[in-house]
Coordinates of C-alpha atoms and ligand atoms in Angstrom, one line a residue:
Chain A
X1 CA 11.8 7.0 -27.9
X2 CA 10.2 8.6 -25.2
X3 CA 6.5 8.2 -24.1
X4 CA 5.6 11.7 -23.3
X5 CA 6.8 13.1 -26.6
X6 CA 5.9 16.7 -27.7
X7 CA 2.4 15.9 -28.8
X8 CA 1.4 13.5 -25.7
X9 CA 2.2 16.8 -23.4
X10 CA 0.9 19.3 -26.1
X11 CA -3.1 16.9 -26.1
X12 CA -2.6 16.5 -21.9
X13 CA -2.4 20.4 -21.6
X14 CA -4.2 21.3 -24.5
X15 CA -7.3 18.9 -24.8
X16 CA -8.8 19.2 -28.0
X17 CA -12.6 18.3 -27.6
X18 CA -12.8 18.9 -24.1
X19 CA -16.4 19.8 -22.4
X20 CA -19.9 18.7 -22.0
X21 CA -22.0 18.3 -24.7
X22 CA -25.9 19.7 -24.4
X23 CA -27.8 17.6 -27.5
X24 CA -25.7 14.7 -27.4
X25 CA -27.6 11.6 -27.7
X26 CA -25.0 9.0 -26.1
X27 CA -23.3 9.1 -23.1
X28 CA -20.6 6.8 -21.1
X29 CA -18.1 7.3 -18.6
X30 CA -15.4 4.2 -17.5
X31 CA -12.4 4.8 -15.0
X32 CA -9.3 2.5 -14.9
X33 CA -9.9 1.9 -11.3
X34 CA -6.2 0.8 -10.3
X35 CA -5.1 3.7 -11.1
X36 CA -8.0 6.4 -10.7
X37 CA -8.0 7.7 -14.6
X38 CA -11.5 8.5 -15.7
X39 CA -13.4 9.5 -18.8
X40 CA -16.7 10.5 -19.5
X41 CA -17.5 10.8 -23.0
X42 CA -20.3 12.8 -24.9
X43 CA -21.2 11.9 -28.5
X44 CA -23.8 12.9 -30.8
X45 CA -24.4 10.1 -33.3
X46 CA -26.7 10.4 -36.6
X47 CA -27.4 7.3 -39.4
X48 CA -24.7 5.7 -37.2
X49 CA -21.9 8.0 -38.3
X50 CA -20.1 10.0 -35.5
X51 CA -21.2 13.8 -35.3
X52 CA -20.1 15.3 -32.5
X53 CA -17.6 13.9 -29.4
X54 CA -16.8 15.8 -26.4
X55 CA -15.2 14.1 -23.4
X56 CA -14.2 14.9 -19.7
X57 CA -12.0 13.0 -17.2
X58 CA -8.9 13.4 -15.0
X59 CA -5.6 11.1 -15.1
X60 CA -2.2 10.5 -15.9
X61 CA -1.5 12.7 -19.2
X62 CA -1.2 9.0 -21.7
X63 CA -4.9 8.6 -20.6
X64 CA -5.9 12.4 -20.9
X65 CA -3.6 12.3 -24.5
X66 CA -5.0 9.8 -25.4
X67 CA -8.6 10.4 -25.3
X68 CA -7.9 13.9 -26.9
X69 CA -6.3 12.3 -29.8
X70 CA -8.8 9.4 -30.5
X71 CA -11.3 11.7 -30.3
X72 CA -9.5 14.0 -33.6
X73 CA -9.9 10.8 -35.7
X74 CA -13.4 9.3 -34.9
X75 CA -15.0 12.1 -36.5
X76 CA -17.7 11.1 -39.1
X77 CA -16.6 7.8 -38.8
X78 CA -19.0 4.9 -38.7
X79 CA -19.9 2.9 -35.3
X80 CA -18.5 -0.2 -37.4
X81 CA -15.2 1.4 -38.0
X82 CA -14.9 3.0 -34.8
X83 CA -15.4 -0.9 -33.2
X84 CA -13.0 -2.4 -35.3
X85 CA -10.2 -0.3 -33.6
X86 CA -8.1 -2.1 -31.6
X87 CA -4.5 -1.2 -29.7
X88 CA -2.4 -1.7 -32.8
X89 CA -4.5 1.2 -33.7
X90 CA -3.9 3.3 -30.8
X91 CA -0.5 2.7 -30.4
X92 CA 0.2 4.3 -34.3
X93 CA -2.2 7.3 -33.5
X94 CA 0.1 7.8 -30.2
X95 CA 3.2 7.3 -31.8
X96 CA 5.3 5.9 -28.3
X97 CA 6.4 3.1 -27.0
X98 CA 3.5 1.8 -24.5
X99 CA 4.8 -0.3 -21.7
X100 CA 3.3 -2.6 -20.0
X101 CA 2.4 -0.8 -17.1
X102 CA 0.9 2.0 -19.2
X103 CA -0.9 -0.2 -21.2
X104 CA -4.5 0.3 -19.4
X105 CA -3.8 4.2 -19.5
X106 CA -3.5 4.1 -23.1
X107 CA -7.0 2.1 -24.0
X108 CA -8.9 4.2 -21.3
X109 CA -10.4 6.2 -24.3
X110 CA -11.0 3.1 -26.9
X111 CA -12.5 1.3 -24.3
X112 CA -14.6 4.5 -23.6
X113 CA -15.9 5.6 -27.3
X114 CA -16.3 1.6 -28.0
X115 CA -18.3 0.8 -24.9
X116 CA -20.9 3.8 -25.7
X117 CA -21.2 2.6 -28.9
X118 CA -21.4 -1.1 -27.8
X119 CA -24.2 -0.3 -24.9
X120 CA -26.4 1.9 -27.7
X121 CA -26.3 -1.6 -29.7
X122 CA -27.5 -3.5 -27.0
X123 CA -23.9 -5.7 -26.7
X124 CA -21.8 -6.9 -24.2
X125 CA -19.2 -4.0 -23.2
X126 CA -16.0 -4.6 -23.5
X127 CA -13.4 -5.6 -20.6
X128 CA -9.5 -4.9 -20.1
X129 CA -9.2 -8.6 -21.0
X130 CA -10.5 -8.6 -24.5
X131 CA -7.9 -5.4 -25.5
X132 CA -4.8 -7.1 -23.6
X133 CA -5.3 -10.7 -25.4
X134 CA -5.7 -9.1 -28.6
Chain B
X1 CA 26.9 3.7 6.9
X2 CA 28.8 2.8 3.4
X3 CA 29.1 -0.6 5.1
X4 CA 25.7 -1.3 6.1
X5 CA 24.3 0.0 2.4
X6 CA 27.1 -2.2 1.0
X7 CA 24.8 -5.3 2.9
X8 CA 22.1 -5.0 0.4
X9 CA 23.1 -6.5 -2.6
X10 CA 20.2 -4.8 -4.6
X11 CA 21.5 -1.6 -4.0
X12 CA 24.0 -1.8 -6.1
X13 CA 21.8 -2.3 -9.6
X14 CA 21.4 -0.1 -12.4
X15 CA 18.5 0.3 -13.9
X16 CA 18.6 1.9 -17.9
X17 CA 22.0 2.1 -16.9
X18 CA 21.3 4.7 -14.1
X19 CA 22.1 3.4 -10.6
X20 CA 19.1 2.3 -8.4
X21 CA 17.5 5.0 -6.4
X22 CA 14.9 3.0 -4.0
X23 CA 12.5 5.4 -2.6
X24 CA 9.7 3.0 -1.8
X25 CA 10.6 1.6 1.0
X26 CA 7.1 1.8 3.2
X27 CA 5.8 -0.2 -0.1
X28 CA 8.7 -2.9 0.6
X29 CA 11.9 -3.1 2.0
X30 CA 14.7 -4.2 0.5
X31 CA 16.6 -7.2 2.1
X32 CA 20.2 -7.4 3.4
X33 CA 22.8 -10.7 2.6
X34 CA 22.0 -12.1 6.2
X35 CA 18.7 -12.5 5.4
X36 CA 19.1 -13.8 2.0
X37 CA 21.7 -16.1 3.3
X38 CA 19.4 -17.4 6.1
X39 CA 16.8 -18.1 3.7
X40 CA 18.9 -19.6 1.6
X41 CA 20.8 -21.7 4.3
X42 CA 17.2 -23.1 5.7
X43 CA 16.4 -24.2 2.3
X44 CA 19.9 -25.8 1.6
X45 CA 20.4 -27.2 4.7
X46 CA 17.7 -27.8 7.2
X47 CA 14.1 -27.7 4.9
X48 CA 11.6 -30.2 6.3
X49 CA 8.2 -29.6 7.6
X50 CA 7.5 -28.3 11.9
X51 CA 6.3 -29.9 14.6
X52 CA 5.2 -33.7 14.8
X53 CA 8.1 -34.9 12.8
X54 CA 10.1 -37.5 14.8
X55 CA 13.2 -37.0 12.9
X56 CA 16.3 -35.1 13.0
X57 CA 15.7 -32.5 10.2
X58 CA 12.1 -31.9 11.4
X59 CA 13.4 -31.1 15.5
X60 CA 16.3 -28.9 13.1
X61 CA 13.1 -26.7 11.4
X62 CA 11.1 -26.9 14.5
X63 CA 13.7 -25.1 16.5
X64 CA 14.5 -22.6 14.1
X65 CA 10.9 -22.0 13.5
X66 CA 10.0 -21.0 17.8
X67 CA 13.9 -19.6 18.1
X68 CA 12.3 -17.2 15.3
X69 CA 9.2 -16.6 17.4
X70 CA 11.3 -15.9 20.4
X71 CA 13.3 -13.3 18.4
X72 CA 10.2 -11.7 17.5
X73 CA 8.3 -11.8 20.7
X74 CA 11.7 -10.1 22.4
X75 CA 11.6 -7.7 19.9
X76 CA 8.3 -6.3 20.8
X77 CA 8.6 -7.1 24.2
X78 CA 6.0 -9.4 24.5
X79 CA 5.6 -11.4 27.3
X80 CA 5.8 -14.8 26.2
X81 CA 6.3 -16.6 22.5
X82 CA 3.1 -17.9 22.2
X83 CA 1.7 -14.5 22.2
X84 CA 3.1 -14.7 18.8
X85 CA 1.2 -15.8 15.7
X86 CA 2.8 -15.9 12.4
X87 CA 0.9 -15.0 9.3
X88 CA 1.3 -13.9 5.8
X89 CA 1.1 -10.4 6.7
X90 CA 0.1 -7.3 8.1
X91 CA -2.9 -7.6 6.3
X92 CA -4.1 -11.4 7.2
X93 CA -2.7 -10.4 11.3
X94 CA -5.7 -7.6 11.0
X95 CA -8.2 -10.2 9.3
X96 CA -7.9 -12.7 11.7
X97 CA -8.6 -10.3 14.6
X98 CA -11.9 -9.4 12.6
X99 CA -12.6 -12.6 12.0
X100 CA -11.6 -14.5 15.1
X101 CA -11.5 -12.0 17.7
X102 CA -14.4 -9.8 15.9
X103 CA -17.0 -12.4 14.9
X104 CA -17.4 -13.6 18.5
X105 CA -17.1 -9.9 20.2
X106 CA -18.9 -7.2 18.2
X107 CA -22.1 -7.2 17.9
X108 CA -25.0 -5.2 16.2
X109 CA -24.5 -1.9 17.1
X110 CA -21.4 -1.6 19.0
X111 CA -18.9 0.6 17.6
X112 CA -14.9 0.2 16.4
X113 CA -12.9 3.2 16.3
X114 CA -10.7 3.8 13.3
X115 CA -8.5 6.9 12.3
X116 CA -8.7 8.4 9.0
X117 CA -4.8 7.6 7.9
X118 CA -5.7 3.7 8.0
X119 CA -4.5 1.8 4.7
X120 CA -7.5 0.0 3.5
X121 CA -6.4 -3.5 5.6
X122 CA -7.1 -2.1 8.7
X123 CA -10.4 -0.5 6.8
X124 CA -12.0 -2.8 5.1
X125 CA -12.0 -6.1 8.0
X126 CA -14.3 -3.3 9.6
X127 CA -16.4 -2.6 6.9
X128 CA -16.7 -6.0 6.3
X129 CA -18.6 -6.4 9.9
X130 CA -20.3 -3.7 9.1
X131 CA -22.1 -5.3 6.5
X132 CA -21.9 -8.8 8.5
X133 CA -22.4 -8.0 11.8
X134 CA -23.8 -4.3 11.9
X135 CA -21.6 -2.7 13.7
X136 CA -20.5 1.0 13.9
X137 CA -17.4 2.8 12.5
X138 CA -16.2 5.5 13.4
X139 CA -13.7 7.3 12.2
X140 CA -10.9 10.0 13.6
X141 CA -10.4 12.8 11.4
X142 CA -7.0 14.7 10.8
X143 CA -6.1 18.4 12.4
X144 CA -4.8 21.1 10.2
X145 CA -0.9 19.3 10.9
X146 CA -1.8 16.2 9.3
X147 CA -1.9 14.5 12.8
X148 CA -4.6 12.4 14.2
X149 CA -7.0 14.8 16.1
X150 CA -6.5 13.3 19.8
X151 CA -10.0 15.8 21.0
X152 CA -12.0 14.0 18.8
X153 CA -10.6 11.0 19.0
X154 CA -11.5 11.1 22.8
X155 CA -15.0 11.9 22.5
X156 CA -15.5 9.3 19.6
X157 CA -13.9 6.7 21.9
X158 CA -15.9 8.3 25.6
X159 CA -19.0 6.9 23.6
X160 CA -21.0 4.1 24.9
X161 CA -20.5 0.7 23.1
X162 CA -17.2 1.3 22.0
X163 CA -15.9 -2.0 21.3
X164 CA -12.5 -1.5 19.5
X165 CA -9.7 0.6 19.1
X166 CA -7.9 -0.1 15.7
X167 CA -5.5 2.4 14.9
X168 CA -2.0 2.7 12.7
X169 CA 1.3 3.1 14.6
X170 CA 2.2 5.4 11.6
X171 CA 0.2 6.5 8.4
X172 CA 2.3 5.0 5.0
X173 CA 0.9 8.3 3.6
X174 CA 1.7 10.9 5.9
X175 CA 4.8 10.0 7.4
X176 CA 3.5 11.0 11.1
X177 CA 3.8 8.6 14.1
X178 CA 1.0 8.2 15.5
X179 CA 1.1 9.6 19.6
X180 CA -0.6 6.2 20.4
X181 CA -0.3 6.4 23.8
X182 CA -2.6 8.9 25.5
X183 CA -5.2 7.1 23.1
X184 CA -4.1 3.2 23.9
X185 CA -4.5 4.7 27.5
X186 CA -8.0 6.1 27.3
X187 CA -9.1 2.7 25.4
X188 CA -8.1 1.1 28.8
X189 CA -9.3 2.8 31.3
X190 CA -12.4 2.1 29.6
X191 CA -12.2 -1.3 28.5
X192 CA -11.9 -0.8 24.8
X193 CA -9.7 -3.5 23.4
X194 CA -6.8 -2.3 21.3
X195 CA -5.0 -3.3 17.8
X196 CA -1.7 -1.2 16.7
X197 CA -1.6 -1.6 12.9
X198 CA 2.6 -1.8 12.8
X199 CA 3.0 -2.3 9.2
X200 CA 4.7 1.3 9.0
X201 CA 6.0 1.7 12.5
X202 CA 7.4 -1.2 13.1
X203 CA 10.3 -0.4 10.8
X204 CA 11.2 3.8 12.2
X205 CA 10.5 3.1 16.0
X206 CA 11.2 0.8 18.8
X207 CA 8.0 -1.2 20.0
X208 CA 7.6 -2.0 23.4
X209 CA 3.6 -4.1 23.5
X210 CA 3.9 -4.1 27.2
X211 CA 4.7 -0.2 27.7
X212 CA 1.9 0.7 25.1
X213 CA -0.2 -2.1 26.8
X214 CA -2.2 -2.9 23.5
X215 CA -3.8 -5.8 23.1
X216 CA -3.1 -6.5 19.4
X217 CA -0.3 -5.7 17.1
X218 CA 0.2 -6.3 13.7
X219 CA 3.2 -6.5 10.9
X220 CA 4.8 -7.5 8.1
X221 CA 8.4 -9.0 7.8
X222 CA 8.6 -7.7 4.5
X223 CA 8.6 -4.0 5.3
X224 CA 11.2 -4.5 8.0
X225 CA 13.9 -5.9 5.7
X226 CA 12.6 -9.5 5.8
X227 CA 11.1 -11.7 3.3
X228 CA 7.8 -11.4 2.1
X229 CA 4.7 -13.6 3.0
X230 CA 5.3 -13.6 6.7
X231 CA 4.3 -11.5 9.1
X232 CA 2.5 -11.5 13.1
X233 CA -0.2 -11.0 15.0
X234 CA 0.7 -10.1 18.5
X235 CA -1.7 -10.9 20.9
X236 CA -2.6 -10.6 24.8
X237 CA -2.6 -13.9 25.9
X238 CA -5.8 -13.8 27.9
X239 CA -7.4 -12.9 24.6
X240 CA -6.1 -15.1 22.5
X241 CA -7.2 -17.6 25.0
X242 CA -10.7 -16.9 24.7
X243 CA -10.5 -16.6 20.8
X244 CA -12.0 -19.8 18.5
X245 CA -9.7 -21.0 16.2
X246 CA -9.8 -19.0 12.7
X247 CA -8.8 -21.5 9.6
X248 CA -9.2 -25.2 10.1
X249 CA -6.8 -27.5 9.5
X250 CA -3.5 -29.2 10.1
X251 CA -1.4 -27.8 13.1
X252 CA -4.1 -26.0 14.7
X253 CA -5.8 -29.1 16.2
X254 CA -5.1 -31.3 18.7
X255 CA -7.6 -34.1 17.6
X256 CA -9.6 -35.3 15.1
X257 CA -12.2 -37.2 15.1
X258 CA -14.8 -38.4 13.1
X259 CA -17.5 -35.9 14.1
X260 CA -15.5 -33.8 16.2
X261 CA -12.2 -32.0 17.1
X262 CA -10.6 -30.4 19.4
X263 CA -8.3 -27.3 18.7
X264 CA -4.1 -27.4 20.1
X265 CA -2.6 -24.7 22.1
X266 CA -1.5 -21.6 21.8
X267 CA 0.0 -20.1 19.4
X268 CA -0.7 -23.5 17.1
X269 CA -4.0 -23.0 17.5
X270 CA -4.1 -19.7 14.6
X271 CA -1.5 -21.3 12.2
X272 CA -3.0 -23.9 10.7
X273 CA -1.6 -25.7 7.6
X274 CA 2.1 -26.2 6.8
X275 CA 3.2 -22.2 7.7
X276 CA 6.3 -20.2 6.1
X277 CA 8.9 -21.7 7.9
X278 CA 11.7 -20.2 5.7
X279 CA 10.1 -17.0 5.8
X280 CA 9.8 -16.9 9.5
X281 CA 13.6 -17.8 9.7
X282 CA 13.9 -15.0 7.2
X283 CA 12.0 -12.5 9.8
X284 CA 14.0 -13.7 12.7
X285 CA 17.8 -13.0 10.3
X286 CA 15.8 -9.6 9.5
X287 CA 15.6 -8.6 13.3
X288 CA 18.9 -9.8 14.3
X289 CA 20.0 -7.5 11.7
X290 CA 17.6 -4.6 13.1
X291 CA 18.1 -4.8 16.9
X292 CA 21.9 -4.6 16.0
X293 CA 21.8 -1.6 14.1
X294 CA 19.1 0.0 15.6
X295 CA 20.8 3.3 16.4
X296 CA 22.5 3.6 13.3
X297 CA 18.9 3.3 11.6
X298 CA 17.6 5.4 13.5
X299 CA 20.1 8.6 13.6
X300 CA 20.2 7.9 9.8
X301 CA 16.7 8.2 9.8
X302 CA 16.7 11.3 11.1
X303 CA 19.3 13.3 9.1
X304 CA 17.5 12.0 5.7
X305 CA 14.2 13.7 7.1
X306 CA 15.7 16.8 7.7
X307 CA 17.7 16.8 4.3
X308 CA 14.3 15.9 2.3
X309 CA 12.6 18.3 4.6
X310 CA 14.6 21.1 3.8
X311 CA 15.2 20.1 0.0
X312 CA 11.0 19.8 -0.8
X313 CA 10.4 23.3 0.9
X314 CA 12.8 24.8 -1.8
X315 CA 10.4 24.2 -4.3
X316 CA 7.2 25.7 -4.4
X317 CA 5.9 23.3 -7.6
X318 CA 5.5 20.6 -5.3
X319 CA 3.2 20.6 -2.4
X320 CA 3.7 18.3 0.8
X321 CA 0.9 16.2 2.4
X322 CA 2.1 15.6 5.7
X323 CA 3.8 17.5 8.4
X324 CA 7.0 19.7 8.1
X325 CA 8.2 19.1 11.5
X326 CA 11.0 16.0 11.5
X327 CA 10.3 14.9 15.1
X328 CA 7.9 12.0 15.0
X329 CA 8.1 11.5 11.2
X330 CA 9.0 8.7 9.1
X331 CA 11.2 9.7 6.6
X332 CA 8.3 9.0 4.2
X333 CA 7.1 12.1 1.8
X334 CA 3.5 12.2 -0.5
X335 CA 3.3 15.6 -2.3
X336 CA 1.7 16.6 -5.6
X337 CA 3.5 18.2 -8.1
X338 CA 2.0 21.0 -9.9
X339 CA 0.8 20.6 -13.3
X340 CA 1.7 16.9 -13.3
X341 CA -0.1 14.0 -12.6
X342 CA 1.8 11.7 -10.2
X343 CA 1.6 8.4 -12.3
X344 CA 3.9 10.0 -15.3
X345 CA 6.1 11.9 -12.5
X346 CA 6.8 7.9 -11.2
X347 CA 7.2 6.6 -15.2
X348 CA 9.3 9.4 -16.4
X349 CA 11.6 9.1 -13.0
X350 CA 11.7 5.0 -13.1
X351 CA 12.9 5.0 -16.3
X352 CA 16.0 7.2 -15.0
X353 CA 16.4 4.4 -11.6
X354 CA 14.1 6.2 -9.1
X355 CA 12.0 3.8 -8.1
X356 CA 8.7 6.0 -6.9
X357 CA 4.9 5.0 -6.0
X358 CA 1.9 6.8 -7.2
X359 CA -1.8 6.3 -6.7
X360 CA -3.4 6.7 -3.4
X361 CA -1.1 4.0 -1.7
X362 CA -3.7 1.9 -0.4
X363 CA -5.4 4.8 1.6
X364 CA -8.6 6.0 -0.3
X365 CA -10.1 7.2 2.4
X366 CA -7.5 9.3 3.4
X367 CA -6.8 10.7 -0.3
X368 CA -10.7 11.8 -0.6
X369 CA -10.3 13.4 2.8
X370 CA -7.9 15.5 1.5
X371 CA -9.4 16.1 -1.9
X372 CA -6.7 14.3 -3.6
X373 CA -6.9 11.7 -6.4
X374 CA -3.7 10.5 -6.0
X375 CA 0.0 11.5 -4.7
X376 CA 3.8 10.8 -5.6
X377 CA 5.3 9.2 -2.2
X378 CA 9.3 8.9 -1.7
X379 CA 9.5 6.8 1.4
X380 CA 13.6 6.4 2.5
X381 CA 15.1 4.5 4.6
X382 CA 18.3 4.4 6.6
X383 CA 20.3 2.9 3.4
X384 CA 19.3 5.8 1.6
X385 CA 21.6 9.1 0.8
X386 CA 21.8 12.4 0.8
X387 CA 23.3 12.4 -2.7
X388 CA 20.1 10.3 -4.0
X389 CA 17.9 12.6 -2.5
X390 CA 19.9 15.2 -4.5
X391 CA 19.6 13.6 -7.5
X392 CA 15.7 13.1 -6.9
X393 CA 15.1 16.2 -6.7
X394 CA 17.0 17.4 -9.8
X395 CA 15.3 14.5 -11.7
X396 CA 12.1 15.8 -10.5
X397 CA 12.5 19.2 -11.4
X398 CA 13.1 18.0 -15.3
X399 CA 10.0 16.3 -15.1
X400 CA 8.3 19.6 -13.8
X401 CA 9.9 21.4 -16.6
X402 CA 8.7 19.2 -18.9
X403 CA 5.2 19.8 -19.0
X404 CA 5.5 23.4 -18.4
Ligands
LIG501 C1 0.0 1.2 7.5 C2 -0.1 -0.1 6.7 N1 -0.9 -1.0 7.1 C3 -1.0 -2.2 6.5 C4 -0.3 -2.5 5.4 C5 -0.5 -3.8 4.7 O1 0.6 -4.6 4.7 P1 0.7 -6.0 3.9 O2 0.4 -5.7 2.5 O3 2.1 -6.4 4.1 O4 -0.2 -6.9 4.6 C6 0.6 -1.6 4.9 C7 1.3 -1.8 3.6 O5 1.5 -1.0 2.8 C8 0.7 -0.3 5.5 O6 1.5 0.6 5.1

């Protein structure tokens, strides 16, 4: 199957929670640095349930897709559940084969969303590493 | 032609069934039967280690080893073999000048002149002495036709303190040759010492070290249809001569004592440790190969510019970064493409055989310059077709189509 299937293009050109967001109350950016993709991302969190995400960033369109579709399904979900997702999960929300070499361009947004979260608790972030040996 | 592609057994590959289309040749070249069969031969027939051996096999390895030197220091013209180093690499050739040459040279303050198109191995051995040492960079910008700006570049290098030209022979973004002799020739005049970074050059252009009159020049086998992990440093005698040794070790000394040593002659005294020998061999097969077809590469070359040239200007979705003119161009080709980002444009066309590079191609620098985060680079070379570039472009325009 192909890897930029109708939905991958549809979130690169049409990114659904795209912007800045004013009264967020958590805020994190990462960038996959052999490559150049970066994500900043916005969140408003409450009781430690996910309000509000809003992200920005500029890469291939798996990393830009990605972001925009993770973002659809981490609404008014719990900072537990939203740490316990790992690339088995992403790889069903993108529905395409991830290669190798797009492997980092895929977890760009997980790693994102979990490292906020992670730095707000006080915890070690997360490096490529700990995905990829999953 | 047909013959000479026929030489490169890799060629002939398909990839997802689609026939290989290699357009990244300034990433790595690919490597014709001669010098796969001359690596192979040394291995099969002749391995042992150089110098010091007093046996057969070892005088066998020692002589191909210098007759590989020799090939290269005719090449380049350079006046004598031991003004030949071997290293891993463009990229170690340019380190050990920093280090060796640098180190004992540059001090606090004084200045190294640097062009804007450098990849980052002729960048960051200076910025490393900047943070070391303290010295200046100073870099020369691009005009509005992607080539070096030769006014500025003279009043950066009509400076005092000016220690160091180090400047590429041809940018692995751009495509332009460098005009590197008006500014080889003002460094002169005024005592400025000189490195060529020939990574890209060396491969498009004949080199003569004596005729430019640099003092350094650097390359990689690899790009030149040799084997990887070998490369030179070509240096002016009189400086090597007053350069310390760089890595310690075996073959680099002459003694060793207890508390002391002293180091062996040139060019021993900058290959210490057991060096590629096969890969050396490998380089030498790879020139033979070169300086016979040299004209053939080179009018090949040419007509593959002009074709890609022509072909890119038809379609106004994908912008060029580099010049349009084909005279003093490599046929290499960065250009964005509009409404696509350049790592799924190389994905989408690899998986069809067209083997692409994305990203910023080791030149940072030179991307941010130009506001870009990253480009798409085809980079030919004489092997290449017109009927590849055809198919490249149709590909390409697929791709384009795709995320309309
Ligand atoms: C202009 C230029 N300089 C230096 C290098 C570094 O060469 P190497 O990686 O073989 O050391 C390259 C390789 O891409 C290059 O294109």
């Amino acid at each position: 199957m192909d890897l930029y299937s109708q939905n991958i293009i549809d979130h690169y050109k049409n990114p659904r929670n795209r912007g800045r967001l004013k009264d967020g109350n958590l805020a994190h950016n990462e960038a996959n640095y052999s490559c150049g993709d970066k994500l900043s991302v916005d969140l408003k969190v409450e009781n430690e349930v996910i309000k509000v995400f809003k992200f920005t960033g500029g890469g291939c369109a798996i990393s830009q897709a990605a972001m925009s579709i993770l973002g659809e399904s981490i609404k008014n979900k719990s900072i537990d559940e939203i740490l316990e997702l790992n690339f088995s999960n992403i790889k069903k929300m993108l529905g395409v084969p991830i290669s190798e070499r797009r492997l980092k361009c895929a977890l760009l947004g997980l790693m994102t969303i979990q490292n906020a979260l992670l730095k707000k608790q006080g915890k070690e972030m997360k490096k490529w590493t700990d995905y990829i040996e999953e | 032609m047909n013959n000479l592609r026929q030489q490169f057994p890799i060629l002939s590959q398909k990839i997802n069934g689609q026939p290989l289309v290699y357009f990244d040749n300034a990433a790595t070249a690919q490597k014709p039967q001669a010098v796969l069969d001359a690596i192979n031969d040394f291995y099969t027939k002749y391995n042992s280690n150089v110098h010091r051996s007093f046996n057969p096999l070892g005088e066998k390895a020692t002589q191909l080893y210098e007759e590989a030197r020799q090939k290269v220091a005719q090449f380049i013209n350079a006046k004598s073999a031991p003004e030949i180093i071997f290293t891993s690499g463009t990229t170690e050739s340019i380190n050990l000048v920093a280090q060796a040459w640098g180190q004992r040279n540059l001090k606090k303050g004084d200045r190294v002149v640097i062009s804007i198109a450098e990849h980052h191995s002729n960048f960051v051995p200076w910025l490393q002495l900047k943070e070391e040492v303290g010295i200046e960079i100073d870099v020369i910008p691009l005009s509005n036709d992607y080539k070096l700006d030769i006014k500025k570049a003279r009043t950066l290098l009509q400076q005092n303190n000016v220690k160091l030209l180090a400047i590429t022979g041809c940018s692995n973004v751009l495509g332009e040759i460098t005009n590197l002799q008006p500014l080889l020739d003002e460094a002169r005049e005024r005592g400025i010492v000189t490195l060529v970074d020939a990574a890209q050059l060396i491969a498009h252009e004949k080199i003569d070290v004596q005729k430019l009159g640099c003092d350094f020049l650097a390359f990689s086998g690899h790009k030149l249809f040799g084997p990887t992990g070998i490369g030179v440093l070509y240096a002016r005698k009189e400086l090597l001569e007053q350069m310390p040794a760089w890595q310690g070790g075996g073959e680099m000394i002459q003694e060793v004592h207890q508390d002391s040593f002293t180091v062996n002659e040139l060019p021993h005294r900058f290959e210490a440790g057991t060096p590629n020998i096969a890969g050396a061999v490998g380089l030498g097969a790879a020139i033979d190969f070169v300086m016979e077809n040299f004209d053939i590469i080179k009018k090949r070359e040419q007509e593959l510019t002009e074709y890609f040239l022509e072909k890119i200007n038809q379609l106004d979705f994908i912008k060029l970064v580099g010049g349009q003119e084909s005279k003093n161009r490599a046929p290499v080709f960065s250009f964005t493409i509009d409404g696509v980002h350049p790592h799924d444009a190389a994905d989408i066309l690899g998986e069809r055989g067209i083997i692409l590079r994305a990203g910023h191609h080791c030149a940072q620098p030179l991307h941010e310059s130009l506001s870009l985060e990253a480009t798409l680079r085809a980079s030919l070379s004489f092997y290449n077709t017109t009927e590849e570039i055809d198919k490249f472009f149709k590909e390409l325009t697929l791709v384009y189509k795709k995320f309309q």
